[in-house]
Amino acid sequence: MWNYQIEENILYEDKEILVCRKTAGMPVQAAKIGTMDMESALKNYLAQKTPGKIPYLGVVHRLDQPVEGILVFAKTSEAAGNLSKQMMAGGAGKYYLAVTEGKAKSSEGTLTDYLKKNGKANMSQVVSANTQGAKKRSFTIKSGSAGDKRKSRTLLKIRLETGRHHQIRVQLSHEGLPLLGDRKYNPSGEKGTSLGLCSSCLEFKHPRTGKMMKFETEPQGSAFLDFVKKV
């Protein structure tokens, strides 16, 4: 059970959009019966504001269940269409903070790979460019501060240029920089910590006014304890 009110995680709301912070471990949409998710919690919140009316809530983009950070939802179908186009066309700025095991080879650069999803295993993998169904995906990274040198961890600042299932997690793992706490792509890594990935900043144009909107948050997961004051 989630012991907080969803209102506590809402960062901004108007007639067209609702921006909120997702906590690590909470799915964006229903994962299984009895598990609360962001979509259901927000629909309940909206329904309480307008009794007797079924609220509209459009899921524009998603975060993996163990990932924390910022999401925008649409409150009208028109806003959903506009925001979805921005997300797909790269018009939105999606920035992440990531804590990796190991040190980056360079202070900044771009990771580009061809990825293919394995639906049965709920995983993605880096494949060759000529693999059927493979899609080219990339993101830019900038090496931030280093944490406890004895633990050999690095804080990366990431700008996601494209979107794909588990993209950041699988590409960093393939690069030899697996995320701290990633039990799916780094099963032999350190245990007992949260996943070191946070959607820390989101930029997009308001679907009605065209005004540039920017929202930021600081990571709260245990994986970021060495870095939270340096972000």
XYZ file of N, CA and C in Angstrom:
693
model
N 0.846 -1.201 0.000
C 0.000 0.000 0.000
C 0.883 1.253 0.000
N 0.430 2.273 -0.709
C 1.177 3.526 -0.767
C 0.664 4.438 0.334
N 1.560 4.915 1.192
C 1.145 5.650 2.372
C 1.201 7.162 2.182
N 1.018 7.635 0.962
C 0.972 9.075 0.735
C -0.187 9.396 -0.185
N -0.595 10.648 -0.148
C -1.639 11.117 -1.046
C -0.992 11.533 -2.363
N -1.635 11.200 -3.472
C -1.044 11.505 -4.781
C -0.852 13.014 -4.961
N -1.682 13.815 -4.262
C -1.563 15.265 -4.366
C -0.160 15.751 -3.970
N 0.478 15.022 -3.076
C 1.801 15.416 -2.609
C 2.845 15.334 -3.727
N 2.565 14.559 -4.754
C 3.525 14.382 -5.847
C 3.174 15.184 -7.088
N 2.106 15.967 -7.038
C 1.731 16.798 -8.187
C 2.533 18.093 -8.164
N 3.257 18.358 -9.240
C 4.105 19.551 -9.341
C 3.385 20.718 -10.004
N 2.457 20.398 -10.917
C 1.759 21.459 -11.648
C 0.481 20.887 -12.255
N -0.558 21.719 -12.317
C -1.807 21.273 -12.929
C -2.573 22.473 -13.479
N -3.119 22.321 -14.667
C -4.063 23.291 -15.212
C -5.130 22.516 -15.984
N -5.858 23.164 -16.873
C -6.966 22.504 -17.561
C -6.504 21.490 -18.606
N -5.261 21.605 -19.067
C -4.764 20.731 -20.127
C -3.778 19.660 -19.677
N -2.969 19.974 -18.664
C -1.897 19.041 -18.291
C -1.806 18.851 -16.785
N -1.135 17.778 -16.422
C -0.860 17.483 -15.018
C 0.552 16.907 -14.955
N 1.424 17.587 -14.227
C 2.819 17.160 -14.101
C 3.045 16.638 -12.689
N 3.641 15.476 -12.570
C 3.835 14.906 -11.237
C 5.172 14.181 -11.139
N 5.489 13.824 -9.912
C 6.712 13.086 -9.630
C 6.355 11.647 -9.272
N 6.920 10.699 -10.015
C 6.681 9.284 -9.735
C 7.758 8.772 -8.790
N 7.313 8.079 -7.738
C 8.275 7.481 -6.828
C 8.772 6.154 -7.402
N 9.972 5.769 -7.033
C 10.523 4.494 -7.487
C 9.668 3.348 -6.969
N 9.398 2.380 -7.838
C 8.619 1.213 -7.448
C 7.159 1.282 -7.829
N 6.659 2.459 -8.162
C 5.263 2.606 -8.539
C 5.141 2.565 -10.062
N 4.343 1.657 -10.617
C 4.191 1.595 -12.074
C 3.377 2.772 -12.603
N 3.614 3.133 -13.849
C 2.835 4.208 -14.465
C 1.413 3.729 -14.733
N 1.290 2.503 -15.221
C -0.015 1.903 -15.480
C -0.111 0.565 -14.760
N -1.322 0.040 -14.634
C -1.568 -1.167 -13.859
C -0.640 -2.300 -14.273
N 0.107 -2.835 -13.305
C 1.008 -3.949 -13.563
C 0.339 -5.267 -13.201
N -0.391 -5.272 -12.097
C -1.120 -6.461 -11.670
C -2.201 -6.054 -10.689
N -3.168 -6.910 -10.494
C -4.286 -6.626 -9.605
C -3.769 -6.388 -8.183
N -4.268 -5.321 -7.581
C -3.877 -5.005 -6.213
C -2.697 -4.072 -6.106
N -2.091 -3.710 -7.243
C -0.954 -2.794 -7.254
C -1.405 -1.416 -7.712
N -1.211 -0.413 -6.885
C -1.583 0.945 -7.267
C -0.615 1.454 -8.332
N -1.116 2.264 -9.256
C -0.288 2.827 -10.312
C -0.603 4.305 -10.457
N 0.269 5.030 -11.148
C 0.106 6.471 -11.289
C -1.183 6.832 -12.010
N -1.493 6.138 -13.086
C -2.683 6.456 -13.864
C -3.944 6.321 -13.003
N -4.070 5.230 -12.283
C -5.255 5.015 -11.453
C -5.336 6.025 -10.317
N -4.201 6.294 -9.674
C -4.180 7.241 -8.565
C -4.582 8.635 -9.021
N -4.108 9.039 -10.182
C -4.437 10.367 -10.695
C -5.888 10.450 -11.168
N -6.404 9.371 -11.746
C -7.810 9.354 -12.144
C -8.713 9.445 -10.920
N -8.344 8.761 -9.854
C -9.109 8.856 -8.608
C -9.091 10.283 -8.068
N -7.918 10.897 -8.132
C -7.762 12.284 -7.675
C -8.649 13.225 -8.486
N -8.639 13.069 -9.814
C -9.449 13.932 -10.675
C -10.941 13.672 -10.481
N -11.305 12.419 -10.276
C -12.715 12.062 -10.084
C -13.275 12.692 -8.808
N -12.453 12.788 -7.783
C -12.885 13.401 -6.531
C -13.126 14.897 -6.694
N -12.444 15.510 -7.655
C -12.608 16.948 -7.898
C -13.882 17.236 -8.690
N -14.317 16.255 -9.485
C -15.527 16.438 -10.312
C -16.427 15.229 -10.148
N -17.113 15.110 -9.016
C -17.987 13.958 -8.752
C -19.023 13.742 -9.854
N -19.206 12.461 -10.221
C -20.196 12.131 -11.236
C -19.690 12.230 -12.655
N -18.464 12.667 -12.824
C -17.896 12.815 -14.162
C -16.666 11.922 -14.283
N -16.596 11.157 -15.373
C -15.428 10.292 -15.601
C -14.303 11.150 -16.189
N -13.197 11.295 -15.481
C -12.129 12.177 -15.952
C -11.327 11.558 -17.094
N -10.798 12.421 -17.941
C -9.896 11.978 -19.006
C -8.470 12.154 -18.503
N -7.643 11.143 -18.720
C -6.228 11.245 -18.382
C -5.429 10.490 -19.433
N -4.633 11.216 -20.204
C -3.834 10.593 -21.252
C -2.408 10.329 -20.800
N -1.965 9.073 -20.932
C -0.578 8.712 -20.614
C 0.278 9.069 -21.825
N 1.131 10.057 -21.674
C 1.929 10.579 -22.790
C 3.255 9.844 -22.933
N 3.888 9.544 -21.825
C 5.157 8.803 -21.832
C 5.241 8.035 -20.527
N 6.244 7.189 -20.400
C 6.333 6.294 -19.246
C 7.744 6.259 -18.664
N 7.816 5.785 -17.443
C 9.087 5.471 -16.792
C 8.997 4.037 -16.308
N 10.108 3.307 -16.360
C 10.126 1.952 -15.828
C 9.721 1.975 -14.355
N 9.137 0.910 -13.884
C 8.633 0.867 -12.511
C 9.676 1.244 -11.459
N 10.944 0.774 -11.554
C 11.922 1.143 -10.521
C 12.548 2.522 -10.699
N 12.157 3.250 -11.748
C 12.726 4.566 -12.024
C 11.868 5.656 -11.372
N 12.515 6.627 -10.763
C 11.804 7.753 -10.174
C 11.914 8.973 -11.082
N 11.021 9.948 -10.888
C 11.175 11.185 -11.628
C 9.900 11.779 -12.187
N 10.055 12.700 -13.120
C 8.975 13.557 -13.594
C 8.241 12.970 -14.801
N 6.920 13.096 -14.758
C 6.043 12.675 -15.850
C 5.011 13.765 -16.109
N 4.583 13.883 -17.363
C 3.473 14.775 -17.694
C 2.329 13.932 -18.246
N 1.124 14.214 -17.789
C -0.083 13.557 -18.266
C -0.983 14.609 -18.916
N -1.807 14.174 -19.852
C -2.728 15.087 -20.530
C -4.129 14.954 -19.943
N -4.814 16.087 -19.806
C -6.175 16.079 -19.268
C -7.230 16.232 -20.362
N -6.777 16.396 -21.607
C -7.682 16.428 -22.750
C -7.058 15.616 -23.879
N -7.880 15.128 -24.791
C -7.359 14.352 -25.918
C -6.494 15.216 -26.830
N -6.851 16.500 -26.955
C -6.061 17.409 -27.786
C -4.661 17.592 -27.206
N -4.593 17.763 -25.902
C -3.293 17.918 -25.246
C -2.475 16.638 -25.369
N -3.139 15.486 -25.272
C -2.442 14.207 -25.396
C -1.800 14.068 -26.768
N -2.535 14.439 -27.809
C -2.002 14.356 -29.166
C -0.807 15.266 -29.358
N -0.910 16.489 -28.857
C 0.167 17.465 -28.988
C 1.418 17.004 -28.250
N 1.253 16.588 -27.001
C 2.404 16.163 -26.205
C 3.045 14.893 -26.748
N 2.221 13.980 -27.242
C 2.753 12.736 -27.810
C 3.626 13.032 -29.027
N 3.203 13.987 -29.851
C 3.996 14.373 -31.024
C 5.324 14.967 -30.590
N 5.301 15.791 -29.527
C 6.545 16.381 -29.035
C 7.507 15.303 -28.538
N 6.967 14.325 -27.837
C 7.801 13.248 -27.312
C 8.402 12.409 -28.434
N 7.601 12.086 -29.434
C 8.051 11.228 -30.522
C 9.006 11.941 -31.461
N 8.790 13.244 -31.654
C 9.601 13.997 -32.608
C 10.854 14.592 -31.977
N 11.061 14.331 -30.695
C 12.245 14.873 -30.035
C 12.091 16.326 -29.648
N 10.857 16.834 -29.642
C 10.633 18.230 -29.287
C 10.659 18.475 -27.794
N 10.600 17.410 -27.015
C 10.640 17.549 -25.557
C 12.049 17.266 -25.054
N 12.453 17.974 -24.027
C 13.763 17.744 -23.414
C 13.616 16.803 -22.248
N 14.204 15.625 -22.357
C 14.116 14.619 -21.293
C 15.518 14.373 -20.731
N 15.700 14.760 -19.476
C 17.010 14.684 -18.849
C 16.976 13.745 -17.644
N 18.032 12.970 -17.505
C 18.112 11.983 -16.427
C 19.417 12.130 -15.656
N 19.382 11.684 -14.417
C 20.595 11.495 -13.626
C 20.741 10.005 -13.412
N 21.948 9.505 -13.587
C 22.191 8.065 -13.468
C 23.453 7.820 -12.649
N 23.378 6.852 -11.756
C 24.556 6.439 -10.985
C 24.997 5.082 -11.516
N 26.219 5.001 -11.986
C 26.728 3.766 -12.569
C 27.800 3.134 -11.691
N 27.977 1.842 -11.866
C 29.109 1.145 -11.256
C 30.254 1.233 -12.256
N 31.358 1.782 -11.835
C 32.478 1.976 -12.750
C 32.621 3.432 -13.151
N 33.650 3.727 -13.929
C 33.938 5.092 -14.351
C 33.792 5.240 -15.860
N 33.247 6.352 -16.280
C 33.074 6.622 -17.709
C 34.443 6.817 -18.369
N 34.550 6.371 -19.631
C 35.824 6.474 -20.350
C 36.145 7.921 -20.707
N 35.117 8.741 -20.921
C 35.328 10.151 -21.251
C 34.326 11.004 -20.480
N 34.610 12.294 -20.405
C 33.765 13.185 -19.615
C 32.418 13.455 -20.275
N 32.338 13.314 -21.606
C 31.069 13.493 -22.298
C 31.118 12.824 -23.666
N 29.923 12.571 -24.208
C 29.858 11.920 -25.511
C 28.443 11.461 -25.812
N 28.300 10.700 -26.879
C 27.000 10.196 -27.296
C 27.070 8.681 -27.448
N 26.117 7.986 -26.877
C 26.014 6.540 -27.031
C 24.931 6.247 -28.058
N 25.302 5.537 -29.113
C 24.353 5.172 -30.164
C 24.441 3.676 -30.419
N 23.301 3.002 -30.336
C 23.253 1.556 -30.544
C 21.958 1.184 -31.251
N 21.931 -0.043 -31.750
C 20.690 -0.601 -32.305
C 20.108 -1.541 -31.257
N 18.855 -1.325 -30.911
C 18.216 -2.089 -29.845
C 17.035 -2.896 -30.371
N 16.825 -4.035 -29.724
C 15.669 -4.870 -30.046
C 15.089 -5.401 -28.741
N 13.776 -5.362 -28.634
C 13.097 -5.804 -27.421
C 12.772 -7.292 -27.476
N 12.995 -7.958 -26.353
C 12.598 -9.347 -26.179
C 11.388 -9.327 -25.254
N 10.199 -9.397 -25.847
C 8.974 -9.272 -25.078
C 8.791 -10.351 -24.033
N 9.185 -11.576 -24.346
C 9.005 -12.691 -23.412
C 9.821 -12.492 -22.138
N 11.021 -11.973 -22.289
C 11.901 -11.759 -21.139
C 11.742 -10.363 -20.541
N 10.942 -9.515 -21.211
C 10.774 -8.115 -20.816
C 12.135 -7.437 -20.679
N 12.962 -7.636 -21.693
C 14.282 -7.020 -21.735
C 14.561 -6.534 -23.147
N 15.523 -5.650 -23.280
C 16.004 -5.224 -24.588
C 17.480 -5.550 -24.667
N 18.009 -5.600 -25.881
C 19.425 -5.902 -26.041
C 20.006 -5.129 -27.211
N 21.310 -4.894 -27.141
C 22.019 -4.245 -28.237
C 22.312 -5.295 -29.293
N 21.949 -4.986 -30.540
C 22.136 -5.927 -31.649
C 22.818 -5.205 -32.812
N 23.139 -5.953 -33.842
C 23.770 -5.357 -35.017
C 22.742 -4.558 -35.815
N 23.233 -3.649 -36.632
C 22.362 -2.742 -37.374
C 21.432 -3.469 -38.345
N 21.838 -4.620 -38.855
C 21.023 -5.329 -39.844
C 20.069 -6.347 -39.213
N 19.941 -6.347 -37.906
C 19.020 -7.264 -37.238
C 17.578 -6.842 -37.499
N 16.742 -7.786 -37.901
C 15.344 -7.470 -38.167
C 14.667 -6.940 -36.901
N 13.973 -5.829 -37.050
C 13.252 -5.233 -35.934
C 14.088 -4.330 -35.048
N 15.380 -4.215 -35.357
C 16.252 -3.358 -34.550
C 16.004 -1.890 -34.868
N 16.110 -1.051 -33.849
C 15.926 0.387 -34.037
C 17.106 1.147 -33.446
N 17.535 2.164 -34.178
C 18.677 2.969 -33.758
C 18.253 3.924 -32.654
N 19.007 3.939 -31.553
C 18.670 4.784 -30.422
C 19.944 5.402 -29.847
N 19.820 6.627 -29.316
C 21.001 7.309 -28.796
C 20.649 8.269 -27.668
N 21.665 8.603 -26.894
C 21.536 9.656 -25.889
C 22.914 10.222 -25.600
N 22.942 11.457 -25.132
C 24.209 12.105 -24.806
C 24.454 11.982 -23.311
N 25.727 11.859 -22.935
C 26.072 11.757 -21.527
C 27.168 12.755 -21.173
N 27.125 13.212 -19.948
C 28.176 14.067 -19.403
C 28.497 13.533 -18.018
N 29.755 13.229 -17.820
C 30.179 12.660 -16.544
C 30.179 13.750 -15.487
N 29.422 13.509 -14.418
C 29.355 14.476 -13.333
C 30.392 14.156 -12.282
N 30.002 14.263 -11.030
C 30.936 14.039 -9.941
C 31.105 12.550 -9.650
N 32.198 12.210 -8.999
C 32.445 10.842 -8.567
C 32.124 10.739 -7.088
N 31.565 9.636 -6.691
C 31.207 9.459 -5.288
C 32.381 8.924 -4.494
N 32.103 8.074 -3.548
C 33.130 7.431 -2.742
C 34.059 6.651 -3.680
N 35.331 7.034 -3.742
C 36.269 6.410 -4.661
C 36.411 4.905 -4.412
N 36.183 4.488 -3.206
C 36.306 3.064 -2.889
C 35.198 2.250 -3.563
N 34.095 2.920 -3.921
C 32.971 2.228 -4.530
C 32.981 2.343 -6.059
N 33.851 3.178 -6.607
C 33.984 3.338 -8.054
C 32.628 3.577 -8.718
N 31.991 4.657 -8.350
C 30.708 5.031 -8.930
C 30.818 6.376 -9.625
N 29.956 6.594 -10.608
C 29.964 7.847 -11.336
C 28.540 8.349 -11.518
N 28.369 9.649 -11.369
C 27.080 10.276 -11.645
C 27.095 10.793 -13.076
N 26.148 10.326 -13.886
C 26.049 10.776 -15.270
C 24.823 11.664 -15.453
N 24.991 12.688 -16.252
C 23.868 13.534 -16.651
C 23.543 13.174 -18.098
N 22.301 12.794 -18.333
C 21.907 12.233 -19.629
C 20.798 13.045 -20.274
N 20.944 13.283 -21.591
C 19.845 13.859 -22.366
C 19.379 12.790 -23.334
N 18.156 12.350 -23.159
C 17.617 11.279 -24.000
C 17.147 11.866 -25.325
N 17.767 11.440 -26.406
C 17.424 11.968 -27.721
C 16.332 11.143 -28.382
N 16.254 9.877 -28.034
C 15.220 8.999 -28.570
C 14.665 8.180 -27.414
N 13.626 7.442 -27.644
C 13.038 6.638 -26.574
C 12.890 5.186 -26.994
N 13.144 4.283 -26.071
C 13.047 2.850 -26.359
C 12.964 2.100 -25.036
N 12.353 0.952 -25.044
C 12.200 0.113 -23.866
C 13.542 -0.128 -23.178
N 13.667 0.316 -21.919
C 14.871 0.110 -21.099
C 16.126 0.713 -21.743
N 15.961 1.728 -22.572
C 17.079 2.221 -23.392
C 18.319 2.583 -22.587
N 18.180 3.449 -21.611
C 19.345 3.892 -20.849
C 19.987 2.719 -20.121
N 19.156 1.873 -19.550
C 19.662 0.749 -18.754
C 20.472 -0.228 -19.611
N 19.943 -0.579 -20.775
C 20.622 -1.574 -21.593
C 21.856 -0.987 -22.289
N 21.790 0.264 -22.727
C 22.940 0.853 -23.402
C 24.106 1.076 -22.443
N 23.831 1.532 -21.238
C 24.911 1.729 -20.273
C 25.520 0.390 -19.863
N 24.681 -0.620 -19.699
C 25.194 -1.950 -19.358
C 26.104 -2.471 -20.463
N 25.689 -2.268 -21.708
C 26.493 -2.711 -22.856
C 27.813 -1.952 -22.923
N 27.818 -0.718 -22.449
C 29.010 0.120 -22.469
C 29.970 -0.236 -21.331
N 29.541 -1.122 -20.430
C 30.372 -1.468 -19.287
C 30.166 -0.539 -18.113
N 29.043 0.211 -18.138
C 28.703 1.128 -17.057
C 27.289 0.819 -16.554
N 27.073 -0.365 -16.008
C 25.711 -0.717 -15.570
C 25.236 0.186 -14.449
N 23.935 0.421 -14.434
C 23.357 1.244 -13.383
C 23.453 0.552 -12.028
N 23.735 1.335 -11.015
C 23.736 0.821 -9.650
C 22.315 0.352 -9.315
N 22.205 -0.836 -8.763
C 20.907 -1.340 -8.350
C 20.050 -1.914 -9.461
N 20.603 -2.073 -10.657
C 19.815 -2.617 -11.769
C 19.905 -4.146 -11.765
N 18.940 -4.785 -11.132
C 18.990 -6.240 -10.987
C 18.624 -6.984 -12.269
N 18.106 -6.253 -13.261
C 17.766 -6.886 -14.532
C 18.963 -6.914 -15.482
N 19.689 -5.810 -15.587
C 20.813 -5.729 -16.512
C 22.171 -5.769 -15.801
N 22.138 -5.844 -14.480
C 23.372 -5.918 -13.710
C 23.142 -6.825 -12.492
N 22.741 -8.085 -12.741
C 22.348 -8.987 -11.642
C 23.461 -9.298 -10.650
N 24.712 -9.163 -11.080
C 25.827 -9.462 -10.178
C 26.312 -8.223 -9.437
N 25.622 -7.095 -9.660
C 26.041 -5.852 -9.027
C 25.643 -5.754 -7.566
N 25.890 -4.587 -6.991
C 25.609 -4.365 -5.576
C 24.121 -4.515 -5.274
N 23.818 -5.177 -4.190
C 22.437 -5.407 -3.785
C 22.023 -4.406 -2.702
N 20.722 -4.343 -2.474
C 20.209 -3.538 -1.373
C 20.157 -2.048 -1.613
N 20.147 -1.622 -2.866
C 20.052 -0.198 -3.172
C 18.986 0.027 -4.230
N 18.495 1.235 -4.321
C 17.505 1.564 -5.344
C 18.172 1.604 -6.717
N 17.375 1.643 -7.764
C 17.925 1.783 -9.110
C 18.455 3.200 -9.285
N 19.680 3.310 -9.770
C 20.313 4.619 -9.919
C 19.887 5.352 -11.162
N 18.601 5.635 -11.292
C 18.114 6.350 -12.468
C 16.934 7.231 -12.078
N 17.009 8.499 -12.443
C 15.963 9.471 -12.114
C 15.711 10.397 -13.289
N 14.440 10.527 -13.666
C 14.040 11.513 -14.674
C 14.006 12.858 -13.963
N 15.114 13.563 -14.006
C 15.304 14.741 -13.149
C 14.790 16.047 -13.741
N 14.602 16.108 -15.052
C 14.163 17.350 -15.684
C 13.370 17.040 -16.951
N 12.270 17.753 -17.128
C 11.431 17.567 -18.309
C 11.050 18.929 -18.869
N 11.275 19.110 -20.162
C 10.933 20.356 -20.848
C 10.004 20.046 -22.022
N 8.994 20.868 -22.217
C 8.082 20.714 -23.343
C 7.301 22.005 -23.528
N 6.677 22.147 -24.681
C 5.839 23.316 -24.932
C 4.417 23.019 -24.482
N 3.833 23.985 -23.805
C 2.464 23.792 -23.345
C 1.575 23.531 -24.561
N 0.751 22.482 -24.526
C -0.038 22.101 -25.706
C -1.043 23.147 -26.172
N -1.427 24.078 -25.317
C -2.385 25.113 -25.734
C -1.707 26.453 -25.997
N -0.847 26.895 -25.076
C -0.246 28.226 -25.192
C 1.063 28.238 -25.971
N 1.721 27.097 -26.058
C 3.020 27.040 -26.722
C 4.160 27.503 -25.841
N 3.860 27.890 -24.604
C 4.892 28.351 -23.681
C 5.802 27.188 -23.283
N 7.112 27.464 -23.207
C 8.047 26.432 -22.795
C 7.905 26.171 -21.297
N 7.698 24.928 -20.941
C 7.538 24.527 -19.549
C 8.756 23.711 -19.134
N 9.209 23.913 -17.910
C 10.373 23.178 -17.412
C 10.124 22.783 -15.958
N 10.348 21.488 -15.670
C 10.152 20.986 -14.319
C 11.375 20.154 -13.906
N 11.797 20.319 -12.660
C 12.971 19.614 -12.164
C 12.687 18.978 -10.808
N 13.426 17.940 -10.489
C 13.318 17.289 -9.194
C 14.663 16.692 -8.820
N 14.892 16.512 -7.543
C 16.112 15.862 -7.071
C 15.821 14.398 -6.773
N 16.739 13.508 -7.102
C 16.523 12.080 -6.812
C 16.475 11.829 -5.317
N 15.657 10.851 -4.940
C 15.500 10.521 -3.528
C 15.956 9.096 -3.198
N 16.232 8.287 -4.211
C 16.608 6.897 -3.995
C 17.955 6.736 -3.305
N 18.136 5.605 -2.638
C 19.368 5.343 -1.897
C 20.596 5.274 -2.801
N 20.411 4.989 -4.090
C 21.549 4.923 -5.011
C 22.234 6.277 -5.169
N 21.504 7.353 -4.856
C 22.033 8.700 -5.061
C 22.593 9.329 -3.788
N 22.685 8.568 -2.708
C 23.082 9.142 -1.425
C 24.445 9.825 -1.477
N 25.379 9.285 -2.236
C 26.719 9.874 -2.329
C 26.732 11.148 -3.168
N 25.650 11.404 -3.892
C 25.676 12.479 -4.873
C 24.622 13.565 -4.662
N 23.623 13.316 -3.849
C 22.467 14.188 -3.806
C 22.824 15.646 -3.521
N 23.871 15.894 -2.766
C 24.267 17.266 -2.469
C 25.125 17.874 -3.570
N 25.518 17.032 -4.564
C 26.384 17.516 -5.634
C 25.647 17.675 -6.940
N 24.361 17.248 -7.001
C 23.601 17.265 -8.251
C 23.418 18.691 -8.736
